[in-house]
Amino acid sequence: MGGLPSTPRWGGEGPPDTAEYLIGTFVGGKTFPVTSDYWHKLLELPFDLHWPANRVEQACQTLAQNNCSTRHLAKILIHLTWCLQESLSNPDVLSVASMKAVNASYISSVFLKYSIENLNSQNLDDLYLSLDDSETPPTNIRRDESIINMVMHAVLSYIGRVDVSPKTYLLHHELLNFMLIAMSTQLLSGPSPGPNDAHPFIDAAMSQEHSLVGSVVHKLLLNYISRPRSKTSASYTLISEENQLGVLKRVGSAAANIVLLPLSYFVNSSFEASRSQLADSSVNILLILIHYRKCILVESVKNSNVGVGSESFLKEETYFAENPYYKALENVKNVEFDRVDIEGNAHSGPLVRLAFASLYDTLGMCLTDETAVLLLYALVHGNSDFLEYVLVRTEIDTLLMPLLETLYDTSRRTSNQIYMVLIILLILSQDASFNASIHKLILPSVPWYQERLLHQTSLGSLMVIILIRTVKYNMSKMRDVYLHTNCLAALANMAPHVHRLTAYASQSLVSLFEILSRKYAKLAELKNDKMQMSDSDPKDDDKLPEDTSAELHIYTDFLRIVLEILNAILTYALPRNPEVIYAIMHRQEVFQPFRNHPRFNELLENIFSVLDFFNSRMDAQKLDGEWSVEKVFQVINVNCRSWRGDGMKMFTQLRFTYEQESHPEEFFIPYVWQLVISRSGFSFNPSSINLFSIELPVEVSNAMEERNADQNMQLNAKEAVESSV
């Protein structure tokens, strides 16, 4: 009579051995033992059900209600394990077992995802991922054996030991999707890992032997580098000619298989055609694995009668287990040169060999993506061999240009992405050879820089320009102290090695001092006005805001760092930087108000010594007519060659190093999952997410800017003052 579909009945609907019947039976209340032939029928049948979203929801709800008695979710995981074990014996053949593994992986993913995101509590026992005590387990399964450990070992073994090929692509794709869902239990926990957090699938991954962990990290990185793509079209059915065994029918995308999920399940149609789903999934999985930290309550606390409810107490009485995947990433070695083997040194943890050249080029190609920036950070911060490789590469612009372009587009980037780029630049700037080499590489043009044409600009000059531009943008928009600090820290590290800084870069450096000095002057005036008001009316003494004094102190430090930068250039690199001399002479009046300032006077003595030297040389020239820029620059150039630095005061060379904060997981785990949800097409029930704040509808990429105050990682640029050179 009406147009609404009737509520489906599960457990016996439709003719036997059809997809409709078998899926209805899977979610229904009738229990099938794990050894029943039903499971073979379920996993061997070609599926082409096109269910609307509400029917999918009903199927998931029904399974969730019945699974506590049927344990069908646990049983299909057991069959996934068996299929993968059989597939491993002959991975290059499109076998019945591999086809069944694809089906089992997909069905498991659909219903496991719903079960995880709709848990009423963080008690994962409610997933019922074990056999009922009344069921006798098969002979190849011990009763005390964890099904989660079994399936994760099988999944990781296949991913780590089977190469991606046209015959294995689909199974690899589904297994990576399954891993993403299995590890999504992290979304249920808060941003600070605690001893009561339950992540059984990730814990099972962490418990694997080192050789398997190394193989998994190796294969995930290889997938990222090789960027494999399916040779089949977007809408397809894979059928083996030998046995006519069907795989889940693909209609339009990987979302429309046996069930049509409400949102794009894993494939986001807005992704560029050039992107590789397998590469994107691989880097997502790798980032989740390397940043996981298992929080463990120490034994003394467990056995004591002291309460452990407060967060501060937990942080004092817990420790984090070592992460073998991060250890494996730290131990990645260049396949072309393995220094550990040559020197005969022992290494701890999994060892991975990879072609650094391919990884380097792939990262350079993908750095517009935030996941690539996170992977590059993990490598340059944690892997000393890869950092060394980056520093000796002559084509450093392969990495540096996309990083600088990201900073140039600050207004269109998330603050987290800007932070990560700045940290990478800070880490690189700690190396003297890097600071020297970037000034030797000349860029014919910089097409993405719009403010002016940059022709024949050194990479070093461009880096100075972009860092200063980022500081100026931050002063007007974001006003983040840590961003300022990291920009200035990188500039300070570069300063002694500056070579032939361009006119535009030199002017930008002096302009930065002028802008900071104006801000400083306004704050000082505001503070003086407040102090006078306080003196005239003692009642207003408590109204004097502390933030004005604190901000004034911060800008005092910033001004001093800029003066240190100028001093380092003048002290160690003056003959090579006539444009810096010209820029300082052209705007020398901006330094005058600070000449007698107790925090700045020593540093300004050197600047005024340089100004006195070159001003006197200018005065000594007998010139007919007015001075032109060319004539002034000619005098500077000539006298740069005769400069000896007499009377210059030598200061300890300023050097900044990056140190990761003590609890990086509180930044990285939410950040990685934000990227997974906002960019991979993976959807999750927003009301179940406790890992980070989220608004409805899920628009993580836009909401990230609003969450900066709570989720910014406090990047420490620790000043390490070393002996003067």
XYZ file of C-alpha atoms in Angstrom, residues 73-682:
610
model
C 31.883 -12.147 14.580
C 34.530 -14.219 16.354
C 33.915 -17.175 14.047
C 34.311 -15.186 10.853
C 37.610 -13.839 12.250
C 38.722 -17.433 12.774
C 37.865 -18.238 9.157
C 39.707 -15.109 8.019
C 42.739 -16.426 9.900
C 42.487 -19.860 8.268
C 42.024 -18.387 4.785
C 45.066 -16.150 5.212
C 47.179 -19.023 6.491
C 46.220 -21.064 3.420
C 46.826 -18.086 1.110
C 50.304 -17.624 2.544
C 51.288 -21.088 1.363
C 50.830 -20.050 -2.297
C 50.379 -16.262 -2.407
C 50.882 -15.809 -6.170
C 47.800 -17.843 -7.068
C 44.302 -16.364 -7.100
C 43.044 -19.243 -4.999
C 39.734 -20.083 -3.395
C 41.324 -19.286 -0.029
C 42.401 -15.782 -1.075
C 38.939 -15.048 -2.486
C 37.352 -16.214 0.734
C 39.841 -14.099 2.703
C 38.716 -11.003 0.786
C 35.088 -11.744 1.603
C 35.840 -12.563 5.257
C 37.918 -9.431 5.662
C 35.223 -7.216 4.203
C 32.322 -8.743 6.134
C 34.362 -8.574 9.354
C 35.225 -4.930 8.719
C 31.636 -3.838 8.164
C 30.235 -5.406 11.312
C 33.288 -4.903 13.533
C 33.282 -1.188 12.721
C 29.648 -0.841 13.771
C 30.244 -2.847 16.935
C 33.243 -0.720 17.966
C 31.669 2.668 17.330
C 28.431 1.713 19.100
C 29.896 0.223 22.273
C 28.025 1.465 25.317
C 31.259 1.464 27.289
C 34.973 0.965 26.745
C 34.574 -2.652 27.820
C 35.642 -4.418 24.633
C 34.503 -7.727 26.085
C 31.108 -6.611 24.803
C 32.365 -7.368 21.287
C 32.286 -11.081 22.246
C 35.342 -11.928 20.158
C 35.754 -15.385 21.644
C 34.011 -18.720 21.308
C 31.259 -19.577 23.748
C 32.296 -21.963 26.526
C 29.667 -24.427 25.342
C 31.282 -24.786 21.906
C 34.135 -27.236 21.503
C 36.944 -25.435 19.645
C 38.526 -27.055 16.574
C 41.650 -29.114 17.120
C 43.864 -26.389 15.646
C 42.677 -23.780 18.177
C 43.489 -23.889 21.879
C 40.662 -22.822 24.159
C 42.934 -20.265 25.865
C 44.172 -18.879 22.525
C 43.078 -15.313 21.780
C 41.168 -14.988 18.512
C 42.312 -11.358 18.289
C 45.962 -12.406 18.523
C 45.368 -15.148 15.933
C 43.757 -12.883 13.373
C 46.224 -10.009 13.837
C 49.153 -12.386 13.425
C 47.609 -13.745 10.225
C 46.797 -10.285 8.841
C 50.248 -8.883 9.639
C 51.930 -12.001 8.253
C 50.138 -11.598 4.939
C 50.823 -7.858 4.723
C 54.461 -8.264 5.726
C 55.360 -11.328 3.686
C 53.293 -11.223 0.485
C 54.199 -8.798 -2.281
C 51.498 -6.601 -3.791
C 50.616 -7.802 -7.291
C 47.518 -7.687 -9.511
C 46.445 -11.007 -7.952
C 47.014 -9.917 -4.338
C 46.103 -6.220 -4.573
C 42.477 -6.604 -3.509
C 43.281 -8.727 -0.473
C 46.008 -6.308 0.624
C 43.524 -3.470 0.232
C 40.868 -5.176 2.363
C 43.347 -6.233 5.050
C 44.621 -2.663 5.459
C 41.010 -1.508 5.766
C 40.402 -4.218 8.362
C 43.440 -3.064 10.357
C 42.238 0.532 10.300
C 38.880 -0.520 11.719
C 40.391 -2.889 14.280
C 42.648 -0.111 15.579
C 39.828 2.473 15.681
C 39.243 1.572 19.340
C 41.664 4.458 19.974
C 38.882 6.842 18.988
C 36.917 5.716 22.052
C 39.660 6.739 24.512
C 40.727 10.189 25.637
C 43.761 12.052 24.262
C 45.993 10.968 27.164
C 46.615 7.190 27.111
C 45.852 5.562 30.438
C 46.330 2.101 31.936
C 42.620 1.343 31.635
C 42.463 1.947 27.876
C 41.613 -1.220 25.947
C 43.017 -1.606 22.438
C 43.291 -5.389 22.004
C 43.945 -5.386 18.257
C 46.773 -2.837 18.487
C 48.213 -4.599 21.535
C 48.173 -7.836 19.542
C 50.067 -6.076 16.747
C 52.635 -4.829 19.263
C 53.223 -8.343 20.619
C 54.407 -9.816 17.310
C 57.971 -11.056 16.897
C 60.559 -8.522 15.744
C 61.097 -10.145 12.363
C 57.400 -9.819 11.488
C 57.255 -6.228 12.764
C 60.222 -5.346 10.568
C 58.592 -7.017 7.551
C 55.345 -5.090 8.098
C 57.117 -1.724 8.381
C 59.169 -2.599 5.286
C 56.082 -3.516 3.222
C 54.084 -0.475 4.345
C 56.958 1.790 3.302
C 57.326 -0.098 0.010
C 53.603 0.371 -0.665
C 54.029 4.066 0.029
C 56.995 4.307 -2.342
C 55.700 2.115 -5.183
C 52.140 3.504 -4.937
C 50.463 0.444 -6.500
C 47.082 0.829 -8.166
C 44.448 -1.687 -9.122
C 44.448 -2.394 -12.844
C 40.707 -3.008 -12.771
C 38.061 -0.350 -13.245
C 36.104 1.272 -10.436
C 33.101 -0.971 -11.085
C 34.045 -4.615 -11.371
C 33.601 -8.208 -10.301
C 36.659 -10.428 -10.004
C 35.875 -13.962 -11.066
C 38.422 -16.741 -11.422
C 38.051 -18.507 -14.749
C 39.119 -21.795 -13.210
C 36.525 -22.087 -10.484
C 34.068 -19.268 -11.224
C 34.467 -18.137 -7.626
C 33.132 -14.633 -7.185
C 34.527 -11.899 -5.017
C 32.333 -9.190 -3.571
C 30.955 -7.214 -6.471
C 32.356 -3.690 -6.723
C 29.825 -1.116 -7.881
C 31.203 2.369 -8.294
C 33.570 2.147 -5.340
C 34.788 -0.153 -2.634
C 31.836 1.032 -0.551
C 29.143 -0.832 -2.487
C 29.934 -4.473 -1.864
C 27.624 -6.749 0.101
C 26.333 -3.680 1.870
C 26.114 -0.074 0.848
C 27.481 1.998 3.691
C 25.904 5.383 4.415
C 29.074 7.324 3.627
C 31.963 6.609 1.326
C 33.502 3.709 3.191
C 37.154 3.925 2.320
C 37.383 5.519 -1.108
C 36.945 9.260 -1.253
C 35.934 10.222 -4.773
C 37.421 13.690 -4.357
C 40.933 12.245 -4.116
C 43.079 12.961 -7.111
C 43.125 10.193 -9.685
C 46.873 9.935 -9.265
C 46.607 8.903 -5.645
C 47.087 5.306 -4.641
C 44.532 3.980 -2.172
C 46.964 1.319 -1.055
C 49.755 3.845 -0.490
C 47.441 6.146 1.470
C 46.131 3.272 3.589
C 49.670 2.018 4.197
C 50.970 5.349 5.493
C 47.864 5.780 7.685
C 48.385 2.344 9.226
C 52.105 2.986 9.699
C 51.505 6.337 11.436
C 48.915 4.788 13.767
C 51.274 1.933 14.641
C 54.419 3.998 15.278
C 52.658 6.551 17.485
C 50.797 4.056 19.683
C 51.948 4.023 23.294
C 50.747 1.350 25.676
C 50.324 2.827 29.156
C 51.092 0.296 31.889
C 50.458 0.667 35.614
C 53.558 -0.265 37.590
C 53.267 -3.333 39.824
C 53.861 -1.442 43.046
C 50.778 0.647 42.416
C 48.636 -2.333 41.538
C 49.502 -3.999 44.826
C 49.148 -0.917 46.985
C 46.023 0.363 48.653
C 46.563 3.862 47.311
C 43.906 5.168 44.943
C 44.921 5.827 41.364
C 42.098 8.032 40.236
C 43.851 11.332 39.680
C 45.559 12.043 36.383
C 48.681 13.461 38.014
C 49.084 10.351 40.138
C 48.718 8.090 37.114
C 51.378 9.954 35.172
C 53.787 9.482 38.032
C 53.024 5.800 38.513
C 52.797 4.521 34.950
C 55.225 3.841 32.165
C 54.935 3.310 28.425
C 55.886 0.007 26.836
C 58.391 0.201 24.005
C 56.790 0.434 20.572
C 58.440 -2.115 18.209
C 57.086 -0.396 15.082
C 58.665 2.921 16.002
C 61.844 1.025 16.824
C 61.728 -0.592 13.384
C 61.321 2.823 11.741
C 64.319 4.069 13.723
C 66.319 1.095 12.424
C 65.486 1.518 8.729
C 68.790 1.351 6.840
C 69.719 2.377 3.346
C 69.838 -0.789 1.250
C 72.703 0.744 -0.751
C 74.895 1.373 2.279
C 74.397 -0.342 5.613
C 76.877 1.277 7.974
C 75.856 -0.991 10.855
C 76.900 -4.096 8.962
C 80.146 -2.521 7.750
C 81.202 -1.470 11.234
C 80.006 -4.736 12.727
C 77.910 -2.997 15.373
C 74.959 -4.739 16.905
C 71.520 -3.193 16.590
C 68.476 -3.541 18.797
C 64.993 -4.152 17.503
C 63.700 -4.975 14.014
C 66.029 -4.075 11.128
C 64.541 -2.819 7.857
C 66.489 -2.210 4.640
C 65.060 0.195 2.104
C 66.208 2.337 -0.823
C 66.516 5.774 0.762
C 66.672 7.421 -2.665
C 63.203 6.134 -3.571
C 61.771 7.063 -0.171
C 63.314 10.541 -0.416
C 61.876 11.161 -3.893
C 58.432 9.867 -2.902
C 58.292 12.114 0.148
C 59.306 15.093 -1.987
C 56.452 14.313 -4.362
C 53.839 13.927 -1.588
C 54.721 16.630 0.957
C 51.588 18.635 0.203
C 49.833 15.843 2.123
C 49.993 16.122 5.913
C 50.591 12.401 6.344
C 53.793 12.720 4.285
C 54.948 15.563 6.536
C 54.298 13.401 9.610
C 56.242 10.499 8.087
C 59.150 12.779 7.172
C 59.188 14.154 10.719
C 59.250 10.630 12.188
C 62.195 9.756 9.940
C 64.358 12.865 10.422
C 63.672 12.949 14.155
C 63.962 9.247 14.901
C 66.193 7.763 12.203
C 69.738 9.176 12.269
C 70.704 7.336 9.072
C 67.860 8.860 7.073
C 68.567 12.307 8.513
C 72.190 11.963 7.455
C 71.076 10.888 3.981
C 68.829 13.954 3.679
C 71.641 16.260 4.765
C 74.103 14.956 2.166
C 71.664 14.906 -0.768
C 72.628 17.540 -3.308
C 69.005 17.890 -4.472
C 67.837 19.180 -1.091
C 65.247 21.310 -2.898
C 63.268 18.088 -3.544
C 62.171 18.203 0.103
C 62.677 21.839 0.948
C 60.621 23.445 -1.829
C 57.307 21.719 -0.963
C 57.926 22.415 2.735
C 58.527 26.099 2.045
C 55.492 26.242 -0.234
C 53.418 24.823 2.627
C 54.618 27.641 4.885
C 53.882 30.144 2.118
C 50.267 28.910 2.096
C 49.942 29.250 5.880
C 46.432 30.662 5.668
C 45.212 27.509 3.893
C 47.022 25.031 6.142
C 46.214 23.684 9.568
C 48.371 24.980 12.384
C 49.454 21.408 13.173
C 50.836 21.051 9.657
C 52.700 24.355 9.973
C 54.201 23.208 13.274
C 55.444 19.948 11.796
C 57.035 21.708 8.816
C 58.790 24.194 11.091
C 60.118 21.416 13.316
C 61.540 19.616 10.279
C 63.245 22.818 9.126
C 64.578 23.397 12.639
C 65.997 19.863 12.775
C 67.679 20.325 9.385
C 69.057 23.746 10.355
C 70.946 22.165 13.256
C 73.456 20.871 10.698
C 76.164 23.276 9.487
C 76.585 21.509 6.132
C 72.875 21.901 5.420
C 73.035 25.624 6.203
C 75.984 26.024 3.860
C 74.600 23.905 0.998
C 71.216 25.631 0.740
C 72.981 28.895 -0.185
C 74.860 27.206 -3.016
C 71.726 25.914 -4.754
C 70.322 28.608 -7.058
C 66.667 28.505 -8.063
C 65.931 29.908 -11.531
C 62.445 30.925 -10.375
C 59.858 30.330 -7.639
C 56.554 30.180 -9.526
C 54.329 29.858 -6.440
C 55.700 33.009 -4.787
C 53.276 35.786 -5.754
C 54.471 38.926 -3.968
C 57.316 39.499 -6.393
C 59.303 37.696 -9.057
C 62.167 35.736 -7.577
C 64.818 34.997 -10.187
C 68.158 33.323 -9.487
C 67.436 33.200 -5.768
C 69.377 30.815 -3.575
C 67.415 28.188 -1.683
C 68.851 29.622 1.534
C 67.596 33.116 0.724
C 64.150 31.706 -0.068
C 64.098 29.882 3.263
C 64.955 33.134 5.077
C 62.193 34.957 3.180
C 59.555 32.313 3.933
C 60.464 31.984 7.628
C 60.269 35.752 8.099
C 56.995 35.876 6.169
C 55.620 33.164 8.490
C 56.577 35.200 11.565
C 54.842 38.278 10.154
C 51.709 36.282 9.347
C 51.704 34.782 12.820
C 51.937 38.223 14.414
C 48.813 39.367 12.611
C 46.720 36.173 12.642
C 47.712 33.285 14.889
C 49.886 34.991 17.515
C 51.469 31.765 18.623
C 54.668 32.067 20.660
C 55.907 28.605 19.728
C 55.586 29.325 16.040
C 57.635 32.527 16.481
C 60.228 30.642 18.482
C 60.709 27.901 15.915
C 60.988 30.307 12.989
C 63.556 32.455 14.771
C 65.425 29.389 16.028
C 65.889 28.091 12.468
C 67.015 31.541 11.290
C 69.506 31.747 14.166
C 70.976 28.364 13.251
C 71.356 29.479 9.636
C 72.855 32.916 10.354
C 76.614 32.127 10.651
C 76.497 30.232 7.351
C 74.586 32.777 5.270
C 76.194 33.305 1.858
C 75.188 35.959 -0.655
C 71.800 36.618 0.916
C 69.651 38.357 -1.681
C 68.516 41.967 -1.399
C 64.913 40.925 -0.754
C 65.883 38.465 1.974
C 68.200 41.031 3.600
C 65.508 43.701 3.557
C 63.031 41.221 5.030
C 65.418 40.530 7.912
C 65.780 44.218 8.798
C 62.042 44.687 8.280
C 61.402 41.903 10.788
C 63.412 43.775 13.420
C 61.438 46.939 12.660
C 58.055 45.200 13.002
C 59.056 43.515 16.260
C 60.426 46.811 17.591
C 57.122 48.573 16.879
C 55.236 45.844 18.710
C 57.720 46.089 21.568
C 57.297 49.882 21.749
C 53.504 49.592 21.915
C 53.686 47.037 24.701
C 56.220 49.116 26.635
C 54.016 52.198 26.301
C 50.967 50.236 27.416
C 52.829 48.917 30.420
C 54.048 52.396 31.382
C 50.521 53.794 31.066
C 49.189 51.015 33.277
C 51.932 51.604 35.819
C 51.169 55.333 35.959
C 47.480 54.615 36.427
C 48.354 52.191 39.194
C 50.569 54.773 40.922
C 47.852 57.431 40.760
C 45.192 55.103 42.100
C 46.439 52.284 44.375
C 43.038 50.612 44.055
C 43.885 49.849 40.417
C 47.057 48.022 41.341
C 45.376 44.644 41.116
C 43.957 45.503 37.684
C 47.363 45.636 36.002
C 47.283 42.661 33.623
C 50.160 40.278 33.939
C 49.863 39.303 30.276
C 51.165 42.722 29.193
C 54.375 42.221 31.141
C 54.677 38.643 29.950
C 54.138 39.633 26.308
C 56.663 42.446 26.645
C 59.190 39.959 27.987
C 58.510 37.621 25.060
C 59.033 40.370 22.479
C 62.193 41.439 24.253
C 63.509 37.921 23.717
C 62.409 37.948 20.066
C 64.170 41.259 19.424
C 67.312 39.950 21.028
C 67.245 36.823 18.854
C 66.908 38.933 15.689
C 69.843 41.061 16.839
C 71.788 37.855 17.490
C 70.968 36.722 13.941
C 72.234 40.003 12.477
C 75.312 39.812 14.704
C 76.110 36.283 13.565
C 75.937 37.349 9.911
C 78.116 40.401 10.528
C 80.600 38.520 12.695
C 81.032 35.335 10.690
C 79.844 36.136 7.168
C 80.032 39.884 6.520
C 82.345 39.800 3.436
C 79.936 37.374 1.736
C 76.789 39.448 2.395
C 76.962 42.993 0.990
C 73.160 43.078 0.621
C 72.787 42.665 4.392
C 75.120 45.640 4.911
C 73.101 47.714 2.464
C 69.783 46.791 4.152
C 71.144 47.726 7.600
C 72.574 51.029 6.314
C 69.357 51.856 4.492
C 67.244 51.449 7.680
C 69.852 52.238 10.341
C 67.470 54.578 12.165
C 65.363 51.604 13.384
C 68.247 50.473 15.605
C 68.860 53.859 17.239
C 66.093 53.723 19.930
C 67.597 50.522 21.383
C 71.221 51.627 21.494
C 71.208 52.150 25.257
C 68.766 49.372 26.118
C 70.358 47.113 28.776
C 69.248 43.907 26.980
C 70.416 45.028 23.537
C 73.310 47.490 23.900
C 76.113 44.922 23.612
C 74.641 43.423 20.462
C 74.008 46.844 18.951
C 77.630 47.875 19.540
C 78.672 45.502 16.771
C 75.956 46.717 14.415
C 76.943 50.331 14.959
C 80.623 49.433 14.531
C 79.760 48.098 11.089
C 77.617 51.145 10.347
C 80.413 53.512 11.440
C 82.924 51.679 9.243
C 80.820 51.791 6.079
C 79.397 55.284 6.729
C 82.922 56.623 7.078
C 83.894 54.962 3.790
C 80.892 56.574 2.154
C 81.821 59.987 3.573
C 85.370 59.595 2.284
C 84.128 59.266 -1.284
C 84.136 62.472 -3.282
C 81.007 62.191 -5.366
C 79.710 64.455 -8.065
C 75.932 64.466 -7.857
C 73.633 62.351 -5.670
C 74.222 58.849 -4.413
C 72.456 56.097 -6.361
C 71.750 52.577 -5.167
C 74.366 51.269 -7.581
C 77.036 53.641 -6.308
C 76.301 52.890 -2.658
C 76.410 49.184 -3.362
C 79.686 49.558 -5.208
C 81.299 51.232 -2.182
C 79.936 48.487 0.096
C 81.261 45.763 -2.181
C 84.746 47.269 -2.336
C 84.973 47.767 1.410
C 83.571 44.322 2.222
C 86.765 42.905 0.784
C 88.885 45.067 3.095
C 86.803 44.386 6.185
C 88.840 42.844 9.009
C 86.358 42.969 11.856
C 88.583 45.014 14.137
C 86.808 45.995 17.322
C 83.948 43.519 16.847
C 82.899 41.781 20.037
C 82.697 37.996 19.648
C 79.575 36.480 21.164
C 78.903 32.817 21.783
C 77.290 31.471 18.656
C 73.553 30.993 19.121
C 72.358 27.462 18.412
C 68.916 25.958 18.846
C 68.045 22.272 18.950
C 64.670 20.579 18.825
C 63.568 18.376 21.687
C 60.330 16.409 21.597
C 58.150 16.993 24.609
C 57.727 14.301 27.240
C 54.262 13.115 26.158
C 54.231 13.365 22.339
C 51.431 10.795 22.086
C 48.963 13.377 23.375
C 49.585 15.355 20.196
C 50.313 12.682 17.609
C 47.597 10.090 18.281
C 44.677 12.556 17.969
C 46.381 14.306 15.043
C 46.882 11.095 13.055
C 43.287 9.996 13.594
C 41.995 13.437 12.637
C 43.813 13.055 9.331
C 42.498 9.521 8.853
C 38.901 10.608 9.382
C 39.064 13.872 7.466
C 41.079 12.709 4.463
C 40.794 8.954 3.950
C 37.025 8.719 3.561
C 36.838 6.587 6.722
